[in-house]
Short mmCIF file of C-alpha atoms in Angstrom, two decimals:
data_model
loop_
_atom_site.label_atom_id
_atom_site.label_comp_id
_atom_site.label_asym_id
_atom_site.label_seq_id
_atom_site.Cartn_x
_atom_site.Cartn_y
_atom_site.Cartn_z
CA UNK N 1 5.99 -30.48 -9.56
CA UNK N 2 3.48 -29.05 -6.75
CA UNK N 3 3.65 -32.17 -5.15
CA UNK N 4 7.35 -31.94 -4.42
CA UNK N 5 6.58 -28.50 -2.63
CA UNK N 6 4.71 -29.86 -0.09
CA UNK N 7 7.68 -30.79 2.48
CA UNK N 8 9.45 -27.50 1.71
CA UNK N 9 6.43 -25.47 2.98
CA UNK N 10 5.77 -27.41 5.56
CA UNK N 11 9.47 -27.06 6.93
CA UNK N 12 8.84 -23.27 6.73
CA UNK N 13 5.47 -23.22 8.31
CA UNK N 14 7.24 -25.11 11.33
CA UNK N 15 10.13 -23.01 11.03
CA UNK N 16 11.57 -20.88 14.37
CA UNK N 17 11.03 -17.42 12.01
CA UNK N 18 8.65 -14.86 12.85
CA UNK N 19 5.31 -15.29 10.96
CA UNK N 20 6.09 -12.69 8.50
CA UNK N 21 9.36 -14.08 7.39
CA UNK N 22 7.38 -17.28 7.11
CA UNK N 23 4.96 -15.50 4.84
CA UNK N 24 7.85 -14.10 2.93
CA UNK N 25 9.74 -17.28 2.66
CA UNK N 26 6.84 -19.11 0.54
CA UNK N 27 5.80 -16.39 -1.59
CA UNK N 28 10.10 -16.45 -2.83
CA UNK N 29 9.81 -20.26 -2.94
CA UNK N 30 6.55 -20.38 -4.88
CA UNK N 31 8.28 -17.47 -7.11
CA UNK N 32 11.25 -19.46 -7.59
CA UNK N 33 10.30 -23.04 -8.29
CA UNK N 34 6.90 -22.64 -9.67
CA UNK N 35 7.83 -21.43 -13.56
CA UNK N 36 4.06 -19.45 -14.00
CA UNK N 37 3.85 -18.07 -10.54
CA UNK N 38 5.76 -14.20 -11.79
CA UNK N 39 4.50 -12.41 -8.48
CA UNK N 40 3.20 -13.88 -5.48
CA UNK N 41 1.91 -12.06 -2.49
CA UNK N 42 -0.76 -12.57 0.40
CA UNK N 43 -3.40 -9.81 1.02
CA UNK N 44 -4.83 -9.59 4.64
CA UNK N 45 -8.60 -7.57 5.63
CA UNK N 46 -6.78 -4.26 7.26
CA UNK N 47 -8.25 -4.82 10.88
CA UNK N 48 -12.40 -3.99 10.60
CA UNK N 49 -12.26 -2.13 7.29
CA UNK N 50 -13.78 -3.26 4.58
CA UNK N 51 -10.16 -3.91 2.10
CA UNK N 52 -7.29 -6.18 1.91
CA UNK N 53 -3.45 -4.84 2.77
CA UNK N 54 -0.46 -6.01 1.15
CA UNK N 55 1.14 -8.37 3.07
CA UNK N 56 4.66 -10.08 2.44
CA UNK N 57 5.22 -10.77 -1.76
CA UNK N 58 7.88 -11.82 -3.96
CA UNK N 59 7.75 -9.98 -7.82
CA UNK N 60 8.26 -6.52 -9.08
CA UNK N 61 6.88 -3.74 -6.26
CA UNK N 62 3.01 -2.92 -6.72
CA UNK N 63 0.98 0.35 -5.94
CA UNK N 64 -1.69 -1.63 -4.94
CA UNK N 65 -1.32 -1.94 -1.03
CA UNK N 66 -4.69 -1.52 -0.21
CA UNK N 67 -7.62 -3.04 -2.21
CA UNK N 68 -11.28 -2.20 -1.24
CA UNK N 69 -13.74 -5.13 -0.92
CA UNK N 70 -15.23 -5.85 -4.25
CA UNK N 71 -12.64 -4.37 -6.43
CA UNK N 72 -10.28 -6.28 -8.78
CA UNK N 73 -9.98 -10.19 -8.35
CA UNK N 74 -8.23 -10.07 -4.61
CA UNK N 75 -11.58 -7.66 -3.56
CA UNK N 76 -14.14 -9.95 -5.41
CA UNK N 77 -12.84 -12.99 -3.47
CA UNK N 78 -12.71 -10.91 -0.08
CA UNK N 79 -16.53 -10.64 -0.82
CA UNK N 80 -16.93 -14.12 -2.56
CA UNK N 81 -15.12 -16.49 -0.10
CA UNK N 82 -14.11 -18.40 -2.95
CA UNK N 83 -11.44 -19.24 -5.35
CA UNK N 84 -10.87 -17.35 -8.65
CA UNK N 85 -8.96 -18.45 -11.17
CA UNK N 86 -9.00 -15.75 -14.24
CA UNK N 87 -7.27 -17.42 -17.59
CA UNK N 88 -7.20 -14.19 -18.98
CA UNK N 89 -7.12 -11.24 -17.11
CA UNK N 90 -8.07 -9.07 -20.36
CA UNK N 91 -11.31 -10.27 -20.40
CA UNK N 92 -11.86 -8.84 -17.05
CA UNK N 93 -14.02 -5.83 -15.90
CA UNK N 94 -13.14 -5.70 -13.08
CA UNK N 95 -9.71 -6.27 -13.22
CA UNK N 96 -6.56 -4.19 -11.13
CA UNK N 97 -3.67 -4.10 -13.67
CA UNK N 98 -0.48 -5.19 -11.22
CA UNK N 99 1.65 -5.07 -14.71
CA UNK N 100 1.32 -5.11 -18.43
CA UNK N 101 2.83 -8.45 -18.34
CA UNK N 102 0.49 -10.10 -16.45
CA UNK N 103 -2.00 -12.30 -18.33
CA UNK N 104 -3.83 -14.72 -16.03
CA UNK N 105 -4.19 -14.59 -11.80
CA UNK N 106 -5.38 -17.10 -9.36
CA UNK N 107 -6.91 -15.71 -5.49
CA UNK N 108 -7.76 -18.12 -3.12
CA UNK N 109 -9.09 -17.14 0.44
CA UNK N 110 -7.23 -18.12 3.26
CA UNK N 111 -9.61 -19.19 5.93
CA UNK N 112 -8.82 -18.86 9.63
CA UNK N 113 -11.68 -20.23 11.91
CA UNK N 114 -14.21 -19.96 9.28
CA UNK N 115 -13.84 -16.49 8.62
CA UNK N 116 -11.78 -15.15 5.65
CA UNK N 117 -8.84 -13.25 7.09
CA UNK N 118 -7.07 -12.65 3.95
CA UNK N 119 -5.90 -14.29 0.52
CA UNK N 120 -2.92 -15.86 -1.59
CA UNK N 121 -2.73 -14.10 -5.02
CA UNK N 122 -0.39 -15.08 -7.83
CA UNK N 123 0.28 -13.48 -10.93
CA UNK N 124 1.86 -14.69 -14.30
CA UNK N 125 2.87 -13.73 -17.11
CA UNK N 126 1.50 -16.65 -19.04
CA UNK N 127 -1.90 -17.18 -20.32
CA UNK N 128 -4.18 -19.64 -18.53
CA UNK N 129 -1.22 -20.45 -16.27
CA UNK N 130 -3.68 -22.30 -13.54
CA UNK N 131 -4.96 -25.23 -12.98
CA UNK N 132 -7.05 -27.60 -10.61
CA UNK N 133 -3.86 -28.91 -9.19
CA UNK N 134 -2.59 -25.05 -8.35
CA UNK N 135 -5.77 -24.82 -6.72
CA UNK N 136 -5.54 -27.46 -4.90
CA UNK N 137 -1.99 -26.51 -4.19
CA UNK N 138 -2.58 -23.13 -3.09
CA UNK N 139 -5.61 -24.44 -0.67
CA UNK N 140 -2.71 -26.78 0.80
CA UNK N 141 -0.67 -23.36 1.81
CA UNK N 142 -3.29 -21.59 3.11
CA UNK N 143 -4.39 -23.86 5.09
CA UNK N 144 -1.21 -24.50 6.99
CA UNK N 145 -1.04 -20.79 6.87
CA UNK N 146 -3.44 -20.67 8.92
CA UNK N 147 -2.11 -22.58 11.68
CA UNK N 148 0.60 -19.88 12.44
CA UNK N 149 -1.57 -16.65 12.44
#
């Protein structure tokens, strides 16, 4: 099913639109096609500070438009550099309740000349939702994300 996504982002990416309405435009077709992705948004560092701000999303409105380095999953990975892919966001210390719905979130860092500038973060409202291949998948995007900032 990821698979078959591939062509669709890539028409986007390549798209005449403005960067943001790129942004927007997969986070609503990764919402709408992808049955366990329930909120999908991309975080960016806010200039020199040390925290992520909301960029475009798709799901219910959040209060959490800025997230300081090192707090809940999207922090962590600012700090990290790496993917995180929480089965269970219960069992989480450290964890930044979007919505009482939400039970598992993936992050993955979106790279732009080796330095993270920012992050893709999904939420859904199933259980252990992720997998390898939505990793993989999600490293696809942000890659060719990458290519229009």
């Amino acid at each position: 099913m990821l698979d078959a996504l591939h062509a669709p982002i890539l028409e986007i990416v390549s798209s005449k639109e403005d960067t943001q309405k790129k942004l927007l435009t997969i986070c609503k077709l990764l919402k709408e096609r992808v049955p366990h992705y329930d909120w999908v948004g991309f975080y960016f560092r806010n200039g020199q500070k040390e925290e992520l701000k909301l960029g475009p999303y798709a799901g219910a409105p959040t209060d959490h438009t800025i997230i300081p380095f090192g707090k809940g999953i999207c922090g962590q990975v600012a700090v990290s550099n790496k993917n995180f892919v929480v089965p269970d966001v219960r069992a989480q210390d450290n964890y930044i309740a979007c919505s009482i719905h939400v039970k598992s979130e993936i992050v993955v860092p979106l790279f732009l000349n080796g330095e993270n500038v920012g992050q893709l973060d999904i939420d859904s409202n199933t259980a252990d939702a992720f997998s390898e291949a939505d990793e993989r998948f999600l490293e696809f995007i942000n890659a060719e994300v990458a290519k229009i900032l």
